[in-house]
Amino acid sequence: MKQDLIVILDLGSTENTVLARQIRDLGVYSEIHPHDITAEELDAFKNVKGIILNGGENRVVDGQSVEVRPELYSLGLPIISVDYPQSKCMTKLDCLPDEETLKQFVFGECKAEANWNMKNFIEDQVELIRKQVGDKKVLLALSGGVDSSVVAAMLIKAIGQQLVCVHVNHGLMRKNESESVVKVFRDELHANLVYVDASDRFLGKLENVADPEQKRKIIGGEFIRVFEEEARKLKGIDFLGQGTIYPDIIESGTKTAKMVKSHHNVGGLPEDLKFELVEPLKQLFKDEVRACGVELGLPHDMVYRQPFPGPGLGVRCLGAITRDRLEAVRESDAILREEFAKAGLDKKVWQYFTVVPDFKSVGMKHNARVFEYMVIIRAINTIDAMTASIEKVDWDVLERITNRILAEVENVNRVCYDMSPKPPATIEFE
């Protein structure tokens, strides 16, 4: 490892990620590990410069206080504790360190260097991937999302043609997204890419299905089946690449914190598809994943791709999916994204998209009465996706978007702007 490392041991704090970010913001790499890590496991990391014992409200689990292994105190590393019983060999703090205290510990006591950067991180991960994989092959489900794209680029850099990417087009992608994945990864990065156009298969399974949860289950289940079929065609695959990032691990729970939600990137694969996981981004936060993608040379549009639900446009074509409404969602979404980019809103607004409901309204076209669909525009800002506020888009921009949608998108005669914050509304409609 080229970066110096400060290890945070989770002893029940709810602020582990805050502390890790503080240290990384100082230019020093930091990782969070379980309280019961062994001296041998710590030693294997190399370049460990210091340890922070991070206690907190979850330090009692099943009636027992979690403790670090006594052997850690004999490693000769600087140790500081936060809200955790003091040992003779360390400084004790009662709350999260302020910046000056943290700087003194990291640079003064630990003598760490500010050498945490994406270039060094990528070099380290490439070395670790090569060591883990050897001459074997890795299979990756490449959705075109930020995480899977950055993992793909990292694996291509590390093992080249030993990586096999499978991109499944379920017919619910945004305009030109599958084409972009093929162009970047097959044509530019020369990846070993298997492209599966399963659009008709997915849309056939979704015919007349209106319930949002049922749609999600069908899309998720069918994706697993398609991916499984492609995996079985391939020989000599021992590893499965996944775009797991640090928030995924946090939400899946730790030894001192309850699970928020189960995490799986390609969940539900059959047990007889036995793969060892390769997860090179699992210690990165989302903004760091994007920085990694930029360093690896991925296009800006791919790295800063809008958040996109797993079922894709399937949950933005409200109710039972029809091809004409699906196309209206796809085309109107493309216009919205294009106009937001022209107005500089793509860098300001957290998420923006269009939806098309499953009912029609009366309108006038070519001096004749018509019944056609409406397009609803949603543009929101949020920090944690738990609450969201509405972006107050300039009227001229909204008017330009509206005029383009009405002129260029078939079967649409009305455009609306969603003014509902979260709560009471949610970000997505389904």
Short mmCIF file of C-alpha atoms in Angstrom, two decimals:
data_model
loop_
_atom_site.label_atom_id
_atom_site.label_comp_id
_atom_site.label_asym_id
_atom_site.label_seq_id
_atom_site.Cartn_x
_atom_site.Cartn_y
_atom_site.Cartn_z
CA MET A 1 0.00 0.00 0.00
CA LYS A 2 1.38 3.36 -1.03
CA GLN A 3 -0.86 5.36 1.30
CA ASP A 4 -0.29 5.68 5.02
CA LEU A 5 -3.29 4.26 6.88
CA ILE A 6 -5.15 5.31 10.03
CA VAL A 7 -7.39 2.46 11.21
CA ILE A 8 -10.69 3.25 12.96
CA LEU A 9 -11.98 0.39 15.09
CA ASP A 10 -15.76 0.35 15.40
CA LEU A 11 -16.63 0.12 19.09
CA GLY A 12 -20.23 1.24 18.81
CA SER A 13 -19.94 4.73 17.38
CA THR A 14 -22.51 6.10 14.98
CA GLU A 15 -19.89 8.56 13.71
CA ASN A 16 -17.37 6.16 12.13
CA THR A 17 -17.95 7.44 8.61
CA VAL A 18 -17.77 11.07 9.74
CA LEU A 19 -14.39 10.40 11.34
CA ALA A 20 -13.11 8.50 8.31
CA ARG A 21 -14.12 11.38 6.05
CA GLN A 22 -12.40 13.90 8.36
CA ILE A 23 -9.14 11.96 8.12
CA ARG A 24 -9.37 11.50 4.36
CA ASP A 25 -10.07 15.23 4.02
CA LEU A 26 -6.67 15.76 5.68
CA GLY A 27 -5.15 13.78 2.80
CA VAL A 28 -4.56 10.61 4.83
CA TYR A 29 -6.23 7.30 4.02
CA SER A 30 -8.50 5.84 6.70
CA GLU A 31 -10.45 2.60 6.93
CA ILE A 32 -13.07 1.36 9.40
CA HIS A 33 -12.71 -2.17 10.77
CA PRO A 34 -14.46 -4.35 13.39
CA HIS A 35 -13.51 -3.99 17.03
CA ASP A 36 -12.24 -7.58 17.24
CA ILE A 37 -9.64 -7.35 14.46
CA THR A 38 -6.48 -9.29 15.29
CA ALA A 39 -2.92 -7.95 15.46
CA GLU A 40 -2.05 -10.28 12.57
CA GLU A 41 -4.87 -8.88 10.41
CA LEU A 42 -3.81 -5.32 11.19
CA ASP A 43 -0.19 -6.07 10.40
CA ALA A 44 -1.19 -7.45 7.00
CA PHE A 45 -2.40 -4.00 5.89
CA LYS A 46 1.13 -2.53 5.94
CA ASN A 47 1.62 1.22 6.41
CA VAL A 48 -0.71 1.38 9.45
CA LYS A 49 0.38 4.55 11.26
CA GLY A 50 -2.16 4.72 14.08
CA ILE A 51 -5.38 3.36 15.57
CA ILE A 52 -8.51 5.19 16.74
CA LEU A 53 -10.79 3.27 19.11
CA ASN A 54 -14.16 4.80 18.31
CA GLY A 55 -16.69 4.05 21.03
CA GLY A 56 -20.28 5.18 21.27
CA GLU A 57 -23.87 4.40 22.03
CA ASN A 58 -23.79 0.91 20.48
CA ARG A 59 -20.85 -0.38 22.54
CA VAL A 60 -23.08 -2.83 24.43
CA VAL A 61 -24.23 -5.73 22.21
CA ASP A 62 -26.47 -8.45 23.65
CA GLY A 63 -25.68 -7.24 27.15
CA GLN A 64 -21.92 -7.38 26.63
CA SER A 65 -19.54 -4.44 26.15
CA VAL A 66 -17.45 -4.88 23.00
CA GLU A 67 -13.70 -4.67 23.61
CA VAL A 68 -10.58 -4.56 21.47
CA ARG A 69 -8.06 -7.38 21.69
CA PRO A 70 -5.39 -6.60 24.32
CA GLU A 71 -2.67 -7.63 21.86
CA LEU A 72 -3.28 -4.44 19.86
CA TYR A 73 -1.75 -2.36 22.64
CA SER A 74 1.59 -4.13 22.18
CA LEU A 75 1.96 -3.26 18.48
CA GLY A 76 3.79 -0.04 19.25
CA LEU A 77 1.32 2.06 17.25
CA PRO A 78 -0.07 5.39 18.48
CA ILE A 79 -3.61 4.84 19.80
CA ILE A 80 -6.32 7.34 20.69
CA SER A 81 -9.73 6.48 22.09
CA VAL A 82 -13.01 8.31 21.65
CA ASP A 83 -15.70 7.59 24.25
CA TYR A 84 -13.98 4.32 25.17
CA PRO A 85 -12.25 3.23 28.42
CA GLN A 86 -8.70 4.50 28.63
CA SER A 87 -5.60 2.31 28.59
CA LYS A 88 -2.23 3.48 29.92
CA CYS A 89 -0.79 3.70 26.43
CA MET A 90 -3.24 6.11 24.86
CA THR A 91 -5.06 9.43 24.99
CA LYS A 92 -8.78 9.37 25.78
CA LEU A 93 -11.33 11.80 24.33
CA ASP A 94 -14.99 12.02 25.35
CA CYS A 95 -16.29 13.09 21.94
CA LEU A 96 -15.40 13.16 18.26
CA PRO A 97 -12.00 14.92 17.79
CA ASP A 98 -11.99 18.48 16.50
CA GLU A 99 -9.81 19.20 13.48
CA GLU A 100 -6.78 20.42 15.44
CA THR A 101 -6.81 17.39 17.80
CA LEU A 102 -7.16 15.09 14.81
CA LYS A 103 -4.31 16.80 12.94
CA GLN A 104 -2.06 16.52 16.00
CA PHE A 105 -2.79 12.80 16.33
CA VAL A 106 -2.52 11.97 12.60
CA PHE A 107 0.52 14.07 11.74
CA GLY A 108 2.15 14.67 15.13
CA GLU A 109 1.84 11.33 16.91
CA CYS A 110 1.33 8.97 13.96
CA LYS A 111 3.77 10.78 11.63
CA ALA A 112 1.43 10.01 8.73
CA GLU A 113 1.99 11.63 5.34
CA ALA A 114 -0.79 13.31 3.37
CA ASN A 115 -0.43 10.89 0.46
CA TRP A 116 -4.06 9.76 0.05
CA ASN A 117 -5.05 10.41 -3.56
CA MET A 118 -6.84 8.55 -6.31
CA LYS A 119 -3.69 7.82 -8.31
CA ASN A 120 -2.15 5.98 -5.36
CA PHE A 121 -5.45 4.30 -4.47
CA ILE A 122 -5.84 2.95 -8.00
CA GLU A 123 -2.24 1.66 -8.08
CA ASP A 124 -2.82 -0.13 -4.76
CA GLN A 125 -6.10 -1.69 -5.92
CA VAL A 126 -4.60 -2.82 -9.23
CA GLU A 127 -1.85 -4.58 -7.32
CA LEU A 128 -4.35 -6.20 -4.92
CA ILE A 129 -6.65 -7.32 -7.78
CA ARG A 130 -3.76 -8.94 -9.64
CA LYS A 131 -2.67 -10.71 -6.48
CA GLN A 132 -6.21 -11.96 -5.75
CA VAL A 133 -7.18 -12.99 -9.28
CA GLY A 134 -3.90 -14.30 -10.67
CA ASP A 135 -4.49 -15.72 -14.14
CA LYS A 136 -8.20 -16.49 -13.53
CA LYS A 137 -11.24 -14.70 -15.00
CA VAL A 138 -13.66 -12.23 -13.41
CA LEU A 139 -17.33 -11.82 -14.37
CA LEU A 140 -19.00 -8.42 -13.95
CA ALA A 141 -22.60 -7.31 -14.46
CA LEU A 142 -22.05 -3.95 -16.14
CA SER A 143 -25.21 -1.88 -15.81
CA GLY A 144 -23.69 1.39 -16.97
CA GLY A 145 -24.21 2.90 -13.52
CA VAL A 146 -21.40 4.78 -11.82
CA ASP A 147 -20.29 2.01 -9.47
CA SER A 148 -20.25 -0.86 -11.97
CA SER A 149 -18.60 1.35 -14.62
CA VAL A 150 -15.78 2.40 -12.29
CA VAL A 151 -15.23 -1.20 -11.16
CA ALA A 152 -15.10 -2.27 -14.81
CA ALA A 153 -12.52 0.39 -15.65
CA MET A 154 -10.44 -0.58 -12.60
CA LEU A 155 -10.55 -4.29 -13.50
CA ILE A 156 -9.69 -3.60 -17.14
CA LYS A 157 -6.63 -1.66 -15.97
CA ALA A 158 -5.65 -4.52 -13.65
CA ILE A 159 -6.41 -7.68 -15.66
CA GLY A 160 -7.51 -6.62 -19.16
CA GLN A 161 -9.13 -9.46 -21.10
CA GLN A 162 -9.42 -11.63 -17.99
CA LEU A 163 -12.49 -9.53 -17.20
CA VAL A 164 -15.76 -10.56 -18.86
CA CYS A 165 -18.44 -7.83 -18.69
CA VAL A 166 -22.09 -8.70 -19.25
CA HIS A 167 -24.37 -5.78 -20.11
CA VAL A 168 -28.06 -6.66 -20.12
CA ASN A 169 -30.30 -4.18 -21.94
CA HIS A 170 -33.72 -4.78 -20.37
CA GLY A 171 -35.39 -2.23 -22.62
CA LEU A 172 -35.89 0.14 -19.69
CA MET A 173 -32.66 2.11 -20.10
CA ARG A 174 -32.53 5.83 -20.80
CA LYS A 175 -31.94 7.02 -24.34
CA ASN A 176 -28.63 5.81 -25.81
CA GLU A 177 -27.38 4.40 -22.47
CA SER A 178 -26.70 0.87 -23.71
CA GLU A 179 -25.08 2.27 -26.84
CA SER A 180 -22.86 4.42 -24.62
CA VAL A 181 -21.81 1.41 -22.52
CA VAL A 182 -20.84 -0.53 -25.66
CA LYS A 183 -19.00 2.47 -27.15
CA VAL A 184 -16.96 3.22 -24.02
CA PHE A 185 -16.15 -0.28 -22.85
CA ARG A 186 -15.96 -2.34 -26.04
CA ASP A 187 -14.79 0.25 -28.56
CA GLU A 188 -12.64 2.56 -26.42
CA LEU A 189 -11.44 0.45 -23.48
CA HIS A 190 -11.44 -2.78 -25.55
CA ALA A 191 -13.23 -4.73 -22.83
CA ASN A 192 -14.29 -8.33 -23.23
CA LEU A 193 -17.98 -7.35 -23.35
CA VAL A 194 -21.04 -9.58 -23.76
CA TYR A 195 -24.03 -7.46 -24.82
CA VAL A 196 -27.47 -9.00 -24.30
CA ASP A 197 -30.51 -7.27 -25.79
CA ALA A 198 -33.34 -8.73 -23.69
CA SER A 199 -35.78 -5.86 -24.28
CA ASP A 200 -38.58 -7.96 -25.76
CA ARG A 201 -38.15 -10.61 -23.07
CA PHE A 202 -38.52 -8.09 -20.22
CA LEU A 203 -41.37 -6.15 -21.80
CA GLY A 204 -43.19 -9.42 -22.48
CA LYS A 205 -42.94 -10.41 -18.81
CA LEU A 206 -44.17 -6.94 -17.76
CA GLU A 207 -47.20 -6.85 -20.04
CA ASN A 208 -50.37 -5.81 -18.16
CA VAL A 209 -48.49 -5.64 -14.82
CA ALA A 210 -49.48 -2.41 -13.03
CA ASP A 211 -48.40 -2.95 -9.42
CA PRO A 212 -45.05 -1.18 -8.77
CA GLU A 213 -43.68 -3.84 -6.42
CA GLN A 214 -44.61 -6.63 -8.81
CA LYS A 215 -42.87 -4.75 -11.63
CA ARG A 216 -39.74 -4.40 -9.50
CA LYS A 217 -39.74 -8.11 -8.63
CA ILE A 218 -40.21 -9.15 -12.27
CA ILE A 219 -37.41 -6.86 -13.48
CA GLY A 220 -35.02 -7.92 -10.71
CA GLY A 221 -35.81 -11.62 -11.02
CA GLU A 222 -35.57 -11.64 -14.80
CA PHE A 223 -32.24 -9.82 -14.69
CA ILE A 224 -30.85 -12.53 -12.42
CA ARG A 225 -32.09 -15.24 -14.80
CA VAL A 226 -30.56 -13.55 -17.86
CA PHE A 227 -27.28 -12.96 -16.05
CA GLU A 228 -27.26 -16.57 -14.82
CA GLU A 229 -27.85 -17.87 -18.37
CA GLU A 230 -24.92 -15.84 -19.68
CA ALA A 231 -22.69 -16.90 -16.77
CA ARG A 232 -23.35 -20.58 -17.50
CA LYS A 233 -22.22 -20.12 -21.11
CA LEU A 234 -18.81 -18.93 -19.93
CA LYS A 235 -16.06 -21.28 -18.82
CA GLY A 236 -13.32 -20.82 -16.27
CA ILE A 237 -14.87 -17.96 -14.31
CA ASP A 238 -13.79 -17.99 -10.66
CA PHE A 239 -14.52 -14.45 -9.54
CA LEU A 240 -17.48 -12.07 -9.53
CA GLY A 241 -16.76 -8.34 -9.65
CA GLN A 242 -19.14 -6.10 -7.71
CA GLY A 243 -19.52 -2.36 -7.34
CA THR A 244 -19.95 -2.49 -3.58
CA ILE A 245 -19.13 0.88 -1.99
CA TYR A 246 -18.74 1.79 1.66
CA PRO A 247 -22.32 3.04 2.28
CA ASP A 248 -23.59 -0.36 1.05
CA ILE A 249 -21.61 -2.08 3.80
CA ILE A 250 -22.80 0.38 6.45
CA GLU A 251 -26.45 -0.15 5.47
CA SER A 252 -25.99 -3.92 5.67
CA GLY A 253 -25.08 -3.56 9.35
CA THR A 254 -21.89 -4.05 11.38
CA LYS A 255 -21.08 -6.01 14.53
CA THR A 256 -22.27 -3.04 16.61
CA ALA A 257 -25.01 -1.54 14.40
CA LYS A 258 -28.28 -2.96 13.12
CA MET A 259 -28.93 -3.48 9.44
CA VAL A 260 -30.67 -0.68 7.57
CA LYS A 261 -31.27 -2.80 4.46
CA SER A 262 -29.71 -5.89 2.97
CA HIS A 263 -27.06 -5.21 0.37
CA HIS A 264 -26.56 -7.09 -2.85
CA ASN A 265 -25.45 -5.95 -6.28
CA VAL A 266 -26.26 -9.12 -8.15
CA GLY A 267 -28.40 -10.65 -5.43
CA GLY A 268 -30.13 -13.99 -5.61
CA LEU A 269 -27.68 -15.81 -7.86
CA PRO A 270 -27.94 -19.61 -7.52
CA GLU A 271 -25.65 -21.23 -4.98
CA ASP A 272 -24.06 -23.45 -7.62
CA LEU A 273 -22.64 -20.35 -9.30
CA LYS A 274 -19.80 -20.25 -6.80
CA PHE A 275 -17.74 -17.09 -7.23
CA GLU A 276 -15.23 -15.35 -5.01
CA LEU A 277 -16.00 -11.63 -4.83
CA VAL A 278 -13.75 -8.87 -6.13
CA GLU A 279 -14.84 -5.53 -4.62
CA PRO A 280 -12.15 -2.88 -5.18
CA LEU A 281 -14.39 0.10 -4.30
CA LYS A 282 -15.77 -1.21 -1.01
CA GLN A 283 -13.88 1.36 1.09
CA LEU A 284 -14.91 4.38 -1.02
CA PHE A 285 -17.69 6.89 -0.52
CA LYS A 286 -19.78 7.92 -3.55
CA ASP A 287 -17.91 11.15 -4.30
CA GLU A 288 -14.62 9.21 -4.10
CA VAL A 289 -15.97 6.63 -6.54
CA ARG A 290 -16.65 9.44 -9.02
CA ALA A 291 -13.14 10.86 -8.48
CA CYS A 292 -11.77 7.37 -9.11
CA GLY A 293 -13.72 7.15 -12.36
CA VAL A 294 -12.32 10.49 -13.54
CA GLU A 295 -8.77 9.35 -12.70
CA LEU A 296 -9.38 6.13 -14.68
CA GLY A 297 -10.39 8.19 -17.72
CA LEU A 298 -14.11 7.44 -17.91
CA PRO A 299 -16.29 10.06 -19.67
CA HIS A 300 -17.72 12.81 -17.49
CA ASP A 301 -21.31 11.89 -18.44
CA MET A 302 -20.79 8.33 -17.23
CA VAL A 303 -19.02 9.26 -13.99
CA TYR A 304 -21.59 11.93 -13.08
CA ARG A 305 -24.55 9.92 -14.30
CA GLN A 306 -27.89 10.78 -12.73
CA PRO A 307 -29.05 8.42 -9.94
CA PHE A 308 -31.17 5.80 -11.68
CA PRO A 309 -33.38 3.12 -10.09
CA GLY A 310 -32.56 -0.53 -10.74
CA PRO A 311 -35.87 -1.12 -12.60
CA GLY A 312 -34.96 1.85 -14.80
CA LEU A 313 -37.73 3.57 -16.72
CA GLY A 314 -40.03 0.74 -15.65
CA VAL A 315 -40.98 2.73 -12.53
CA ARG A 316 -41.26 6.01 -14.43
CA CYS A 317 -43.72 4.59 -16.95
CA LEU A 318 -46.46 4.51 -14.32
CA GLY A 319 -48.84 1.59 -14.09
CA ALA A 320 -48.79 -1.17 -16.71
CA ILE A 321 -45.94 -0.48 -19.15
CA THR A 322 -46.84 0.16 -22.78
CA ARG A 323 -44.31 0.73 -25.53
CA ASP A 324 -45.73 4.10 -26.57
CA ARG A 325 -45.60 5.50 -23.01
CA LEU A 326 -42.16 3.97 -22.41
CA GLU A 327 -40.91 5.76 -25.52
CA ALA A 328 -42.52 9.00 -24.32
CA VAL A 329 -40.66 8.69 -20.99
CA ARG A 330 -37.37 7.95 -22.76
CA GLU A 331 -37.63 10.83 -25.23
CA SER A 332 -38.90 13.42 -22.75
CA ASP A 333 -36.19 12.44 -20.24
CA ALA A 334 -33.54 12.94 -22.92
CA ILE A 335 -34.90 16.42 -23.70
CA LEU A 336 -34.97 17.33 -19.99
CA ARG A 337 -31.37 16.21 -19.46
CA GLU A 338 -30.19 18.04 -22.58
CA GLU A 339 -31.87 21.33 -21.59
CA PHE A 340 -30.74 21.09 -17.95
CA ALA A 341 -27.15 20.65 -19.18
CA LYS A 342 -27.47 23.72 -21.45
CA ALA A 343 -28.76 25.77 -18.50
CA GLY A 344 -26.03 24.50 -16.14
CA LEU A 345 -28.62 22.82 -13.94
CA ASP A 346 -27.04 19.39 -14.37
CA LYS A 347 -24.30 20.53 -11.97
CA LYS A 348 -26.73 22.10 -9.51
CA VAL A 349 -29.72 19.74 -9.25
CA TRP A 350 -29.28 16.40 -7.49
CA GLN A 351 -31.85 14.45 -9.53
CA TYR A 352 -34.22 15.25 -12.35
CA PHE A 353 -36.36 13.05 -14.57
CA THR A 354 -39.71 12.67 -16.29
CA VAL A 355 -42.60 10.26 -15.72
CA VAL A 356 -45.64 9.44 -17.83
CA PRO A 357 -48.87 8.36 -16.05
CA ASP A 358 -51.15 5.68 -17.43
CA PHE A 359 -54.06 7.94 -18.33
CA LYS A 360 -54.82 10.45 -21.08
CA SER A 361 -56.19 13.97 -21.12
CA VAL A 362 -57.99 15.91 -23.82
CA GLY A 363 -56.06 18.33 -26.01
CA MET A 364 -55.93 19.99 -29.42
CA LYS A 365 -53.55 19.17 -32.27
CA HIS A 366 -53.86 20.21 -35.92
CA ASN A 367 -57.30 21.72 -35.18
CA ALA A 368 -58.57 18.37 -33.95
CA ARG A 369 -59.49 17.02 -30.51
CA VAL A 370 -57.00 14.43 -29.21
CA PHE A 371 -56.62 12.26 -26.11
CA GLU A 372 -52.93 11.89 -25.25
CA TYR A 373 -50.57 11.42 -22.33
CA MET A 374 -48.99 13.98 -20.04
CA VAL A 375 -45.33 14.23 -19.05
CA ILE A 376 -44.51 15.18 -15.46
CA ILE A 377 -41.11 16.74 -14.74
CA ARG A 378 -39.49 16.19 -11.33
CA ALA A 379 -36.34 18.02 -10.17
CA ILE A 380 -35.22 17.73 -6.54
CA ASN A 381 -32.30 18.47 -4.27
CA THR A 382 -31.26 16.40 -1.29
CA ILE A 383 -28.29 15.62 0.90
CA ASP A 384 -29.17 12.15 2.16
CA ALA A 385 -32.26 11.20 0.06
CA MET A 386 -34.27 11.06 3.31
CA THR A 387 -35.76 14.49 2.63
CA ALA A 388 -35.87 16.44 -0.63
CA SER A 389 -36.73 19.95 -1.75
CA ILE A 390 -37.97 21.16 -5.12
CA GLU A 391 -35.61 22.96 -7.50
CA LYS A 392 -37.10 26.34 -8.48
CA VAL A 393 -36.32 26.14 -12.17
CA ASP A 394 -36.27 29.38 -14.13
CA TRP A 395 -39.54 29.87 -16.01
CA ASP A 396 -37.81 30.36 -19.39
CA VAL A 397 -36.02 27.02 -19.00
CA LEU A 398 -39.26 25.22 -18.11
CA GLU A 399 -41.03 26.84 -21.06
CA ARG A 400 -38.27 25.75 -23.45
CA ILE A 401 -38.41 22.16 -22.14
CA THR A 402 -42.19 22.12 -22.38
CA ASN A 403 -42.22 23.39 -25.96
CA ARG A 404 -39.66 20.81 -27.04
CA ILE A 405 -41.49 17.91 -25.38
CA LEU A 406 -44.81 18.92 -26.95
CA ALA A 407 -43.19 19.33 -30.38
CA GLU A 408 -40.85 16.33 -30.38
CA VAL A 409 -42.45 13.57 -28.27
CA GLU A 410 -45.28 11.58 -29.80
CA ASN A 411 -48.57 10.91 -27.99
CA VAL A 412 -48.07 13.80 -25.51
CA ASN A 413 -50.20 16.94 -25.23
CA ARG A 414 -49.49 18.21 -21.72
CA VAL A 415 -46.44 18.91 -19.51
CA CYS A 416 -46.61 19.39 -15.73
CA TYR A 417 -44.01 20.27 -13.06
CA ASP A 418 -44.09 18.36 -9.77
CA MET A 419 -43.96 20.76 -6.81
CA SER A 420 -44.10 18.11 -4.05
CA PRO A 421 -41.24 17.89 -1.51
CA LYS A 422 -40.22 14.73 0.35
CA PRO A 423 -42.05 14.16 2.65
CA PRO A 424 -44.93 13.79 2.01
CA ALA A 425 -44.02 12.69 -1.54
CA THR A 426 -41.16 10.30 -2.29
CA ILE A 427 -38.44 10.96 -4.86
CA GLU A 428 -39.73 8.40 -7.36
CA PHE A 429 -43.42 7.99 -8.21
CA GLU A 430 -43.40 4.20 -7.84
#
